[in-house]
Amino acid sequence: MKVFLDQEMKNYSNMRVGGKAKKLIILENKEEIIDVYKENNNIFLLGNGTNVLFTDDYMDRTFVCTKRLNKIENLVNGLVKVDTGANIKELIDFMEKYDYTGIESLFGIPGTIGGLVYMNGGAFGSEIFDRIKSVEIFDENYQIREIKKEDIRVSYRKTEVQDKKWVILSATFEFEKGFNGARVKEIKELRESKHPLDKPSLGSTFKNPTGDFAARLISECGLKGTVIGNAQIAEKHPNFVLNLGNAKFSDIEGILNLVKKSVDEKFNVKLEEEIIIVK
């Protein structure tokens, strides 16, 4: 493992916002997690920071980064074991190489496998758990063990892993033959046409409420393009908050509060952040 003190955390977030952290540990093999959790406290697990917003203040935390745990292993009969730090693009490329199909609709999601499993991430009608067979976790008893999919409670953007505060170390997927390159191309074009990809953001900011879309509610409140400081609600997709160059945490927090207040007052709907906020 590699250990850094007083690390600038804005370099570890897609939003490019954040102050210094007491300690940053970058894991180089999964067994290191045991000693890390035994020897440190106030730990926050970090993948590639695609949905994490850090405060600008000093953070008295130990951040544990898993992005170097990124092995993808072809097993037997369509089973593929993917380490927590691998990302969706790497997995989709692997699927294309071995002619596997199952989660092409998730192409373009910027998070790591561990982060997506943790929150049951998804897009365009598919979820990461659609093809998961089992998950390898580090539990509250400092044990590394494997759990079958059917033994994990899973719902929309929510899993038992969050409640138990387990650490995802890998996931084993079960794929079929027949990679769907046309679907990947379709999703790529959809993302490029609908999502603002030219400025730093954390992707979808709010969870979609039951039976509706956060983007629609935000748009109906007339908030598209709203700017606070150097942060902006995207014109192209209002469920994205953009860093226009030098956004501060307070700018983004102001936008989050404005959106939640406006949507609640107009529609009596309480939006919940999909991003993770670390203070």
XYZ file of N, CA and C in Angstrom:
837
model
N 0.845 -1.193 0.000
C 0.000 0.000 0.000
C 0.882 1.245 0.000
N 0.305 2.357 -0.432
C 1.003 3.634 -0.387
C 0.208 4.588 0.498
N 0.915 5.329 1.362
C 0.271 6.210 2.331
C 0.733 7.646 2.104
N -0.247 8.566 2.036
C 0.040 9.986 1.846
C -0.650 10.783 2.952
N 0.048 11.774 3.495
C -0.523 12.642 4.522
C -0.863 14.002 3.925
N -1.915 14.634 4.456
C -2.336 15.974 4.019
C -2.475 16.070 2.503
N -3.162 15.090 1.938
C -3.321 15.021 0.485
C -4.468 15.916 0.010
N -4.249 16.624 -1.113
C -5.300 17.448 -1.721
C -6.339 16.530 -2.373
N -7.552 16.484 -1.814
C -8.541 15.518 -2.285
C -9.287 15.968 -3.534
N -9.133 17.234 -3.932
C -9.789 17.658 -5.177
C -9.227 16.885 -6.372
N -8.018 16.352 -6.209
C -7.405 15.561 -7.282
C -8.002 14.156 -7.371
N -8.871 13.811 -6.433
C -9.463 12.471 -6.400
C -10.980 12.527 -6.551
N -11.485 13.632 -7.086
C -12.917 13.780 -7.341
C -13.130 14.296 -8.754
N -14.096 13.740 -9.456
C -14.419 14.218 -10.804
C -14.846 15.681 -10.800
N -15.387 16.157 -9.664
C -15.841 17.543 -9.579
C -14.682 18.514 -9.410
N -13.487 17.996 -9.098
C -12.285 18.809 -8.906
C -12.494 19.860 -7.803
N -13.140 19.411 -6.724
C -13.384 20.260 -5.560
C -12.973 19.462 -4.327
N -12.352 20.125 -3.349
C -12.038 19.421 -2.111
C -10.795 19.941 -1.418
N -10.808 19.864 -0.090
C -9.667 20.295 0.708
C -8.714 19.149 0.993
N -7.897 19.320 2.021
C -6.899 18.317 2.366
C -7.482 17.257 3.301
N -6.934 16.053 3.205
C -7.334 14.955 4.082
C -6.166 14.572 4.979
N -6.489 14.114 6.181
C -5.453 13.678 7.121
C -4.574 12.598 6.506
N -5.198 11.618 5.845
C -4.434 10.497 5.300
C -5.142 9.904 4.084
N -4.372 9.526 3.102
C -4.875 8.794 1.938
C -4.043 7.531 1.785
N -4.726 6.381 1.748
C -4.058 5.094 1.561
C -4.520 4.506 0.234
N -3.568 4.160 -0.609
C -3.893 3.518 -1.888
C -3.540 2.042 -1.778
N -4.553 1.187 -1.842
C -4.350 -0.254 -1.715
C -3.722 -0.820 -2.978
N -2.838 -1.811 -2.802
C -2.215 -2.473 -3.950
C -2.569 -3.946 -4.019
N -3.139 -4.501 -2.915
C -3.767 -5.822 -2.969
C -4.856 -5.864 -1.909
N -5.840 -6.723 -2.124
C -7.045 -6.673 -1.289
C -6.808 -7.100 0.157
N -5.794 -7.927 0.407
C -5.524 -8.378 1.772
C -5.062 -7.228 2.674
N -4.545 -6.147 2.074
C -4.102 -4.996 2.855
C -5.258 -4.337 3.606
N -6.471 -4.551 3.135
C -7.648 -3.927 3.753
C -7.774 -4.303 5.226
N -7.338 -5.510 5.585
C -7.484 -5.986 6.968
C -6.670 -5.114 7.915
N -5.388 -4.919 7.612
C -4.539 -4.095 8.471
C -4.976 -2.630 8.453
N -5.407 -2.156 7.297
C -5.836 -0.757 7.197
C -6.981 -0.473 8.168
N -7.952 -1.375 8.215
C -9.111 -1.152 9.090
C -8.792 -1.414 10.556
N -7.818 -2.240 10.808
C -7.417 -2.481 12.205
C -6.608 -1.322 12.773
N -5.874 -0.620 11.914
C -4.933 0.393 12.376
C -5.414 1.827 12.199
N -6.571 2.027 11.553
C -7.066 3.379 11.298
C -8.524 3.504 11.717
N -8.962 4.733 11.891
C -10.370 4.975 12.162
C -10.885 6.113 11.282
N -12.193 6.356 11.367
C -12.840 7.382 10.533
C -12.453 7.206 9.070
N -12.683 6.001 8.564
C -12.279 5.613 7.206
C -13.395 5.910 6.202
N -12.991 6.421 5.059
C -13.916 6.583 3.931
C -13.321 5.864 2.733
N -14.093 4.946 2.150
C -13.619 4.166 1.007
C -13.847 4.944 -0.282
N -12.829 4.973 -1.128
C -12.871 5.788 -2.335
C -12.454 4.967 -3.546
N -13.275 5.015 -4.606
C -12.913 4.377 -5.866
C -12.204 5.391 -6.751
N -12.890 5.836 -7.817
C -12.267 6.861 -8.660
C -12.934 8.223 -8.505
N -13.764 8.376 -7.474
C -14.292 9.687 -7.120
C -15.276 10.287 -8.096
N -15.970 9.446 -8.855
C -16.881 9.976 -9.873
C -18.214 10.456 -9.302
N -18.529 10.080 -8.066
C -19.784 10.567 -7.476
C -19.586 11.088 -6.053
N -18.363 11.533 -5.752
C -18.047 11.993 -4.395
C -17.705 13.477 -4.411
N -18.408 14.230 -3.568
C -18.164 15.662 -3.409
C -17.510 15.898 -2.053
N -16.303 16.466 -2.066
C -15.574 16.745 -0.834
C -15.773 18.194 -0.411
N -15.813 18.415 0.906
C -15.790 19.774 1.428
C -14.431 20.419 1.149
N -14.410 21.757 1.164
C -13.145 22.467 1.002
C -12.353 22.506 2.306
N -13.006 22.174 3.409
C -12.350 22.212 4.711
C -11.424 21.009 4.889
N -10.549 21.105 5.891
C -9.688 19.971 6.238
C -10.557 18.803 6.709
N -10.273 17.605 6.202
C -11.050 16.420 6.551
C -10.222 15.488 7.426
N -10.652 15.334 8.660
C -9.942 14.483 9.619
C -10.355 13.031 9.406
N -10.012 12.524 8.234
C -10.414 11.182 7.821
C -9.245 10.461 7.185
N -9.388 9.142 7.147
C -8.464 8.304 6.380
C -9.211 7.812 5.149
N -8.777 8.262 3.992
C -9.383 7.821 2.739
C -8.613 6.606 2.218
N -9.363 5.578 1.846
C -8.769 4.337 1.350
C -9.192 4.159 -0.103
N -8.245 4.250 -1.006
C -8.517 4.226 -2.446
C -8.277 2.823 -3.014
N -9.231 2.331 -3.781
C -9.180 0.964 -4.314
C -8.925 0.905 -5.819
N -8.615 2.041 -6.433
C -8.584 2.070 -7.903
C -7.514 1.159 -8.517
N -6.494 0.767 -7.721
C -5.459 -0.126 -8.269
C -5.841 -1.607 -8.157
N -6.926 -1.884 -7.492
C -7.450 -3.260 -7.450
C -8.399 -3.406 -8.635
N -7.865 -3.697 -9.805
C -8.662 -3.592 -11.034
C -8.555 -4.809 -11.956
N -8.256 -5.966 -11.397
C -8.123 -7.184 -12.207
C -9.488 -7.683 -12.680
N -9.544 -8.168 -13.915
C -10.742 -8.810 -14.467
C -10.326 -10.201 -14.920
N -11.019 -11.219 -14.408
C -10.598 -12.605 -14.619
C -11.723 -13.419 -15.246
N -11.405 -14.083 -16.345
C -12.367 -14.960 -17.010
C -12.342 -16.328 -16.335
N -13.461 -16.748 -15.766
C -13.522 -18.029 -15.071
C -14.061 -19.099 -16.027
N -15.174 -19.732 -15.706
C -15.745 -20.771 -16.583
C -17.228 -20.499 -16.802
N -17.753 -20.987 -17.922
C -19.191 -20.935 -18.207
C -19.787 -19.535 -18.074
N -19.069 -18.546 -18.611
C -19.596 -17.184 -18.612
C -19.414 -16.427 -17.316
N -18.707 -17.014 -16.368
C -18.460 -16.330 -15.103
C -17.205 -15.448 -15.215
N -17.331 -14.210 -14.761
C -16.230 -13.259 -14.833
C -16.093 -12.587 -13.472
N -14.895 -12.661 -12.874
C -14.631 -12.037 -11.580
C -13.945 -10.696 -11.809
N -14.534 -9.640 -11.231
C -14.060 -8.275 -11.465
C -13.715 -7.621 -10.129
N -12.477 -7.155 -9.995
C -12.071 -6.489 -8.764
C -12.758 -5.132 -8.622
N -12.826 -4.664 -7.397
C -13.595 -3.476 -7.043
C -13.174 -2.211 -7.785
N -11.864 -2.091 -8.107
C -11.382 -0.856 -8.708
C -11.473 -0.786 -10.215
N -11.866 -1.881 -10.860
C -12.057 -1.856 -12.318
C -13.259 -0.980 -12.643
N -13.249 -0.355 -13.812
C -14.396 0.471 -14.186
C -15.238 -0.196 -15.270
N -16.386 0.388 -15.525
C -17.334 -0.210 -16.471
C -16.741 -0.296 -17.876
N -16.011 0.704 -18.308
C -15.428 0.657 -19.655
C -14.497 -0.546 -19.791
N -13.670 -0.768 -18.756
C -12.759 -1.914 -18.792
C -13.532 -3.224 -18.855
N -14.633 -3.311 -18.123
C -15.434 -4.533 -18.139
C -16.142 -4.718 -19.473
N -16.687 -3.644 -20.035
C -17.351 -3.740 -21.342
C -16.347 -4.143 -22.423
N -15.149 -3.587 -22.369
C -14.104 -3.981 -23.332
C -13.779 -5.471 -23.192
N -13.724 -5.950 -21.958
C -13.472 -7.367 -21.683
C -14.603 -8.221 -22.248
N -15.836 -7.765 -22.058
C -16.998 -8.498 -22.584
C -16.939 -8.590 -24.107
N -16.543 -7.501 -24.741
C -16.441 -7.515 -26.201
C -15.362 -8.515 -26.652
N -14.250 -8.527 -25.951
C -13.143 -9.426 -26.297
C -13.566 -10.890 -26.226
N -14.362 -11.232 -25.214
C -14.758 -12.625 -25.013
C -16.190 -12.907 -25.483
N -16.801 -11.931 -26.175
C -18.140 -12.087 -26.749
C -19.200 -12.400 -25.683
N -19.170 -11.615 -24.593
C -20.173 -11.758 -23.538
C -21.208 -10.641 -23.642
N -22.420 -10.931 -23.185
C -23.479 -9.928 -23.170
C -24.179 -9.920 -21.814
N -24.795 -8.765 -21.475
C -25.561 -8.711 -20.233
C -25.752 -7.329 -19.643
N -24.706 -6.492 -19.706
C -24.834 -5.173 -19.081
C -24.329 -4.059 -20.004
N -24.512 -4.233 -21.306
C -24.059 -3.215 -22.252
C -24.709 -1.854 -21.996
N -25.924 -1.840 -21.446
C -26.627 -0.572 -21.200
C -25.945 0.287 -20.153
N -25.015 -0.297 -19.394
C -24.314 0.464 -18.367
C -23.071 1.172 -18.915
N -22.811 0.990 -20.207
C -21.651 1.635 -20.821
C -21.697 3.147 -20.573
N -20.553 3.694 -20.202
C -20.476 5.141 -20.013
C -20.633 5.595 -18.580
N -21.129 4.713 -17.690
C -21.161 5.075 -16.274
C -19.709 5.169 -15.799
N -19.315 6.277 -15.195
C -17.892 6.475 -14.910
C -17.384 5.798 -13.643
N -18.242 5.239 -12.819
C -17.814 4.693 -11.535
C -17.084 3.370 -11.621
N -16.488 2.979 -10.493
C -15.849 1.668 -10.398
C -16.894 0.591 -10.125
N -16.508 -0.645 -10.339
C -17.401 -1.774 -10.061
C -17.802 -1.788 -8.586
N -16.835 -1.531 -7.703
C -17.149 -1.522 -6.280
C -18.197 -0.495 -5.919
N -18.062 0.713 -6.467
C -19.034 1.765 -6.200
C -20.399 1.444 -6.749
N -20.433 0.861 -7.940
C -21.714 0.525 -8.569
C -22.417 -0.607 -7.817
N -21.639 -1.589 -7.364
C -22.224 -2.684 -6.585
C -22.736 -2.151 -5.249
N -21.967 -1.288 -4.622
C -22.321 -0.722 -3.321
C -23.707 -0.074 -3.355
N -24.007 0.640 -4.446
C -25.274 1.372 -4.524
C -26.251 0.789 -5.545
N -25.929 -0.398 -6.087
C -26.735 -0.969 -7.171
C -26.946 0.063 -8.276
N -25.835 0.575 -8.782
C -25.891 1.571 -9.840
C -26.498 1.009 -11.115
N -27.021 1.914 -11.935
C -27.643 1.479 -13.179
C -27.913 2.636 -14.116
N -28.418 2.290 -15.299
C -28.771 3.298 -16.297
C -29.552 2.625 -17.423
N -30.440 3.400 -18.049
C -31.183 2.953 -19.228
C -31.860 1.597 -19.025
N -32.457 1.428 -17.850
C -33.254 0.234 -17.593
C -32.490 -0.970 -17.075
N -31.180 -0.840 -16.912
C -30.371 -1.949 -16.395
C -29.715 -1.551 -15.080
N -29.458 -2.549 -14.233
C -28.748 -2.339 -12.979
C -27.587 -3.320 -12.896
N -26.558 -2.945 -12.135
C -25.357 -3.777 -12.032
C -25.687 -5.163 -11.480
N -26.684 -5.245 -10.582
C -27.014 -6.531 -9.976
C -27.770 -7.465 -10.920
N -28.163 -6.985 -12.094
C -28.876 -7.838 -13.049
C -28.066 -9.072 -13.413
N -26.737 -8.939 -13.424
C -25.884 -10.045 -13.865
C -24.905 -10.524 -12.805
N -25.041 -10.043 -11.596
C -24.132 -10.474 -10.534
C -24.551 -11.825 -9.977
N -23.572 -12.680 -9.767
C -23.823 -13.987 -9.163
C -23.424 -14.000 -7.688
N -22.315 -13.333 -7.364
C -21.868 -13.251 -5.969
C -20.978 -12.030 -5.791
N -20.796 -11.651 -4.530
C -19.979 -10.488 -4.198
C -18.997 -10.873 -3.104
N -17.739 -10.463 -3.272
C -16.718 -10.683 -2.249
C -16.608 -9.418 -1.405
N -16.757 -9.559 -0.089
C -16.775 -8.393 0.780
C -15.799 -8.535 1.947
N -15.463 -7.400 2.535
C -14.732 -7.325 3.802
C -15.750 -6.846 4.824
N -16.030 -7.650 5.848
C -17.159 -7.341 6.724
C -16.749 -6.677 8.035
N -17.734 -6.460 8.884
C -17.518 -5.749 10.146
C -16.675 -6.542 11.146
N -16.478 -7.824 10.868
C -15.639 -8.671 11.728
C -14.232 -8.846 11.170
N -13.854 -7.986 10.228
C -12.531 -8.001 9.591
C -12.281 -9.302 8.833
N -13.358 -9.869 8.279
C -13.264 -11.102 7.507
C -13.533 -10.814 6.031
N -12.784 -11.486 5.158
C -13.054 -11.443 3.724
C -13.871 -12.679 3.378
N -15.056 -12.479 2.798
C -15.911 -13.614 2.467
C -16.772 -13.305 1.245
N -17.330 -14.355 0.682
C -18.153 -14.228 -0.516
C -19.617 -14.462 -0.164
N -20.500 -13.648 -0.725
C -21.936 -13.753 -0.477
C -22.666 -13.915 -1.805
N -23.575 -14.864 -1.865
C -24.370 -15.045 -3.075
C -25.345 -13.888 -3.243
N -25.656 -13.582 -4.482
C -26.560 -12.477 -4.798
C -27.886 -12.607 -4.057
N -28.419 -13.819 -4.009
C -29.729 -14.004 -3.386
C -29.718 -13.774 -1.884
N -28.539 -13.689 -1.303
C -28.429 -13.460 0.140
C -28.143 -12.000 0.479
N -28.250 -11.119 -0.529
C -28.032 -9.685 -0.321
C -29.314 -8.929 -0.663
N -29.789 -8.097 0.248
C -30.969 -7.281 -0.027
C -30.582 -6.151 -0.978
N -31.342 -6.044 -2.070
C -31.037 -5.063 -3.106
C -32.324 -4.368 -3.541
N -32.251 -3.039 -3.716
C -33.388 -2.289 -4.258
C -32.836 -1.154 -5.115
N -33.694 -0.215 -5.525
C -33.259 0.879 -6.389
C -32.209 1.740 -5.683
N -30.996 1.766 -6.261
C -29.865 2.548 -5.760
C -29.607 2.302 -4.266
N -29.845 1.071 -3.847
C -29.691 0.742 -2.436
C -29.354 -0.733 -2.297
N -28.409 -1.043 -1.395
C -28.089 -2.435 -1.103
C -27.833 -2.597 0.394
N -27.892 -3.828 0.824
C -27.574 -4.158 2.218
C -26.129 -3.816 2.553
N -25.287 -3.793 1.540
C -23.871 -3.483 1.731
C -23.716 -2.102 2.379
N -24.549 -1.151 1.975
C -24.494 0.192 2.550
C -24.829 0.161 4.034
N -25.904 -0.541 4.369
C -26.354 -0.592 5.759
C -25.328 -1.261 6.667
N -24.708 -2.322 6.161
C -23.746 -3.068 6.966
C -22.341 -2.453 6.936
N -22.170 -1.457 6.040
C -20.866 -0.794 5.870
C -19.759 -1.780 5.496
N -20.130 -2.765 4.668
C -19.142 -3.696 4.150
C -18.319 -3.018 3.053
N -17.148 -3.573 2.781
C -16.299 -3.103 1.693
C -16.381 -4.114 0.552
N -16.717 -3.649 -0.635
C -16.746 -4.514 -1.814
C -15.312 -4.744 -2.298
N -14.919 -6.013 -2.428
C -13.594 -6.339 -2.931
C -13.628 -6.851 -4.370
N -14.708 -7.546 -4.729
C -14.876 -8.000 -6.109
C -16.313 -8.450 -6.309
N -16.684 -8.616 -7.557
C -18.008 -9.150 -7.899
C -17.826 -10.167 -9.018
N -18.567 -11.258 -8.931
C -18.550 -12.269 -9.992
C -19.836 -12.157 -10.795
N -19.689 -11.958 -12.096
C -20.817 -11.797 -13.010
C -21.057 -13.088 -13.777
N -22.295 -13.275 -14.198
C -22.652 -14.417 -15.045
C -23.212 -13.885 -16.360
N -22.439 -14.044 -17.428
C -22.811 -13.514 -18.728
C -23.197 -14.635 -19.692
N -23.867 -14.233 -20.760
C -24.169 -15.137 -21.873
C -23.323 -14.715 -23.065
N -23.289 -15.549 -24.072
C -22.551 -15.228 -25.289
C -23.369 -14.286 -26.175
N -22.657 -13.414 -26.916
C -23.339 -12.549 -27.878
C -23.227 -11.072 -27.549
N -22.022 -10.532 -27.539
C -21.820 -9.116 -27.217
C -22.646 -8.226 -28.140
N -23.335 -7.242 -27.547
C -24.233 -6.371 -28.306
C -23.555 -5.017 -28.552
N -22.714 -4.991 -29.572
C -21.991 -3.770 -29.903
C -22.912 -2.641 -30.324
N -24.034 -2.985 -30.963
C -24.988 -1.957 -31.399
C -25.584 -1.226 -30.196
N -25.831 -1.974 -29.104
C -26.375 -1.350 -27.909
C -25.359 -0.396 -27.280
N -24.109 -0.802 -27.264
C -23.055 0.071 -26.724
C -22.968 1.360 -27.534
N -23.020 1.231 -28.852
C -22.973 2.411 -29.733
C -24.172 3.320 -29.474
N -25.337 2.711 -29.299
C -26.561 3.472 -29.032
C -26.451 4.238 -27.712
N -25.972 3.561 -26.669
C -25.834 4.197 -25.353
C -24.808 5.320 -25.409
N -23.699 5.089 -26.104
C -22.658 6.110 -26.249
C -23.232 7.366 -26.900
N -24.000 7.193 -27.964
C -24.595 8.339 -28.662
C -25.631 9.040 -27.794
N -26.410 8.268 -27.025
C -27.399 8.850 -26.118
C -26.721 9.715 -25.062
N -25.661 9.192 -24.488
C -24.952 9.946 -23.450
C -24.349 11.226 -24.012
N -23.753 11.121 -25.183
C -23.129 12.296 -25.775
C -24.150 13.361 -26.144
N -25.363 12.930 -26.507
C -26.397 13.889 -26.915
C -27.126 14.502 -25.724
N -27.227 13.759 -24.607
C -28.046 14.217 -23.476
C -27.253 14.707 -22.275
N -26.008 14.262 -22.132
C -25.242 14.577 -20.924
C -24.159 15.610 -21.205
N -23.968 16.567 -20.306
C -22.884 17.554 -20.465
C -21.557 16.941 -20.033
N -20.748 16.577 -20.983
C -19.513 15.841 -20.692
C -18.261 16.705 -20.825
N -18.460 18.022 -21.080
C -17.314 18.892 -21.349
C -16.790 19.617 -20.119
N -17.499 19.476 -18.973
C -17.054 20.138 -17.748
C -17.122 19.158 -16.581
N -16.322 19.384 -15.543
C -16.350 18.475 -14.388
C -17.729 18.409 -13.749
N -18.154 17.194 -13.430
C -19.431 16.976 -12.744
C -19.329 15.658 -11.993
N -20.406 15.313 -11.297
C -20.469 14.024 -10.602
C -21.577 13.151 -11.191
N -21.943 13.425 -12.433
C -23.012 12.639 -13.054
C -24.370 13.007 -12.475
N -25.285 12.066 -12.458
C -26.628 12.319 -11.927
C -26.524 12.697 -10.450
N -27.043 13.870 -10.126
C -26.873 14.405 -8.778
C -27.923 13.886 -7.806
N -29.180 13.779 -8.282
C -30.279 13.343 -7.423
C -30.876 12.028 -7.926
N -31.336 11.221 -6.991
C -32.052 9.999 -7.342
C -33.396 10.370 -7.966
N -33.846 9.545 -8.909
C -35.175 9.750 -9.469
C -36.230 9.318 -8.458
N -37.187 10.203 -8.134
C -38.262 9.775 -7.233
C -39.154 8.755 -7.924
N -39.879 7.975 -7.159
C -40.713 6.921 -7.710
C -41.678 7.483 -8.759
N -41.627 6.922 -9.966
C -42.556 7.305 -11.021
C -42.251 8.619 -11.701
N -41.094 9.190 -11.460
C -40.778 10.485 -12.067
C -39.271 10.583 -12.303
N -38.848 11.740 -12.810
C -37.432 11.979 -13.084
C -36.993 13.275 -12.422
N -35.872 13.212 -11.723
C -35.356 14.410 -11.059
C -35.110 15.522 -12.066
N -34.599 15.178 -13.241
C -34.305 16.193 -14.255
C -35.571 16.944 -14.672
N -36.684 16.238 -14.812
C -37.942 16.888 -15.199
C -38.400 17.872 -14.124
N -38.325 17.437 -12.872
C -38.762 18.291 -11.771
C -37.910 19.550 -11.671
N -36.606 19.391 -11.821
C -35.692 20.531 -11.759
C -35.959 21.490 -12.907
N -36.188 20.928 -14.091
C -36.474 21.746 -15.266
C -37.784 22.514 -15.105
N -38.819 21.830 -14.576
C -40.126 22.467 -14.380
C -40.058 23.595 -13.358
N -39.063 23.558 -12.500
C -38.866 24.651 -11.535
C -38.119 25.831 -12.155
N -37.785 25.714 -13.429
C -37.102 26.799 -14.131
C -35.661 27.004 -13.709
N -35.006 25.921 -13.292
C -33.657 26.048 -12.735
C -32.543 25.733 -13.723
N -32.873 25.311 -14.927
C -31.825 25.022 -15.912
C -30.907 26.225 -16.076
N -29.619 25.963 -16.038
C -28.652 27.027 -16.279
C -28.361 27.916 -15.091
N -29.040 27.696 -13.963
C -28.817 28.517 -12.774
C -27.364 28.426 -12.315
N -26.782 29.580 -12.008
C -25.383 29.631 -11.580
C -25.298 30.186 -10.159
N -24.534 29.506 -9.330
C -24.166 30.027 -8.015
C -22.646 29.951 -7.922
N -22.019 31.122 -7.789
C -20.559 31.146 -7.791
C -20.014 30.608 -9.100
N -19.253 29.525 -9.018
C -18.711 28.894 -10.229
C -19.305 27.514 -10.472
N -20.495 27.290 -9.935
C -21.216 26.033 -10.181
C -22.510 26.337 -10.919
N -22.916 25.393 -11.754
C -24.093 25.620 -12.598
C -24.930 24.369 -12.733
N -26.255 24.548 -12.733
C -27.168 23.468 -13.116
C -27.135 23.386 -14.635
N -26.762 22.243 -15.156
C -26.528 22.116 -16.599
C -27.778 22.397 -17.414
N -27.603 23.132 -18.511
C -28.697 23.374 -19.462
C -29.080 22.074 -20.171
N -28.062 21.298 -20.495
C -28.271 20.098 -21.304
C -28.995 19.012 -20.530
N -28.678 18.871 -19.259
C -29.317 17.865 -18.399
C -29.329 18.424 -16.981
N -30.482 18.916 -16.508
C -30.517 19.638 -15.238
C -30.279 18.793 -13.990
N -30.099 17.474 -14.136
C -29.729 16.673 -12.974
C -28.214 16.567 -12.852
N -27.496 17.352 -13.664
C -26.043 17.462 -13.561
C -25.690 18.838 -13.004
N -24.758 18.866 -12.063
C -24.207 20.124 -11.565
C -22.770 20.223 -12.068
N -22.435 21.351 -12.697
C -21.143 21.505 -13.350
C -20.226 22.438 -12.577
N -18.940 22.142 -12.639
C -17.909 23.039 -12.144
C -17.455 23.886 -13.332
N -17.751 25.172 -13.296
C -17.436 26.050 -14.420
C -15.970 26.447 -14.467
N -15.213 26.071 -13.451
C -13.785 26.365 -13.479
C -13.154 26.348 -12.107
N -13.710 27.124 -11.196
C -13.134 27.209 -9.857
C -14.232 27.124 -8.795
N -15.140 26.206 -8.982
C -16.258 26.081 -8.044
C -15.759 25.692 -6.654
N -16.435 26.234 -5.648
C -16.175 25.872 -4.266
C -17.268 24.916 -3.780
N -16.965 24.229 -2.708
C -17.962 23.338 -2.112
C -19.227 24.111 -1.778
N -19.072 25.322 -1.263
C -20.243 26.126 -0.889
C -21.106 26.485 -2.096
N -20.486 26.665 -3.280
C -21.258 26.931 -4.502
C -22.160 25.748 -4.837
N -21.570 24.572 -4.801
C -22.321 23.363 -5.157
C -23.374 23.059 -4.099
N -23.020 23.231 -2.841
C -23.978 23.021 -1.757
C -25.156 23.977 -1.904
N -24.878 25.216 -2.311
C -25.949 26.184 -2.539
C -26.911 25.728 -3.624
N -26.367 25.158 -4.686
C -27.223 24.650 -5.768
C -28.049 23.459 -5.292
N -27.426 22.546 -4.549
C -28.168 21.385 -4.036
C -29.333 21.830 -3.163
N -29.075 22.783 -2.286
C -30.125 23.269 -1.387
C -31.234 23.983 -2.157
N -30.855 24.769 -3.161
C -31.836 25.469 -3.987
C -32.738 24.482 -4.718
N -32.147 23.449 -5.302
C -32.929 22.442 -6.035
C -33.897 21.728 -5.103
N -33.411 21.274 -3.959
C -34.278 20.532 -3.031
C -35.424 21.402 -2.531
N -35.138 22.649 -2.191
C -36.164 23.569 -1.700
C -37.194 23.858 -2.786
N -36.733 24.131 -4.007
C -37.635 24.482 -5.106
C -38.555 23.328 -5.480
N -37.984 22.125 -5.583
C -38.785 20.953 -5.969
C -39.784 20.594 -4.870
N -39.371 20.730 -3.629
C -40.277 20.436 -2.512
C -41.440 21.421 -2.493
N -41.152 22.709 -2.698
C -42.207 23.725 -2.666
C -43.178 23.601 -3.836
N -42.667 23.258 -5.006
C -43.514 23.203 -6.205
C -44.254 21.878 -6.357
N -43.591 20.773 -6.002
C -44.171 19.454 -6.261
C -44.402 18.624 -4.995
N -44.000 19.143 -3.852
C -44.082 18.381 -2.602
C -43.319 17.056 -2.711
N -42.164 17.121 -3.375
C -41.293 15.959 -3.548
C -39.942 16.286 -2.921
N -39.476 15.411 -2.060
C -38.188 15.626 -1.408
C -37.117 14.830 -2.155
N -36.321 15.531 -2.929
C -35.260 14.873 -3.682
C -34.136 14.446 -2.739
N -33.532 13.310 -3.071
C -32.425 12.772 -2.288
C -31.190 12.679 -3.175
N -30.050 13.146 -2.661
C -28.823 13.111 -3.460
C -28.424 11.687 -3.814
N -27.997 11.517 -5.060
C -27.396 10.255 -5.484
C -25.882 10.304 -5.261
N -25.341 11.503 -5.280
C -23.909 11.671 -5.015
C -23.641 11.500 -3.520
N -22.379 11.293 -3.172
C -21.970 11.151 -1.775
C -21.226 12.430 -1.373
N -21.658 13.030 -0.281
C -21.063 14.275 0.197
C -20.212 13.971 1.435
N -18.946 14.381 1.387
C -18.014 14.109 2.481
C -17.582 15.429 3.110
N -17.869 15.586 4.392
C -17.496 16.804 5.105
C -16.490 16.484 6.199
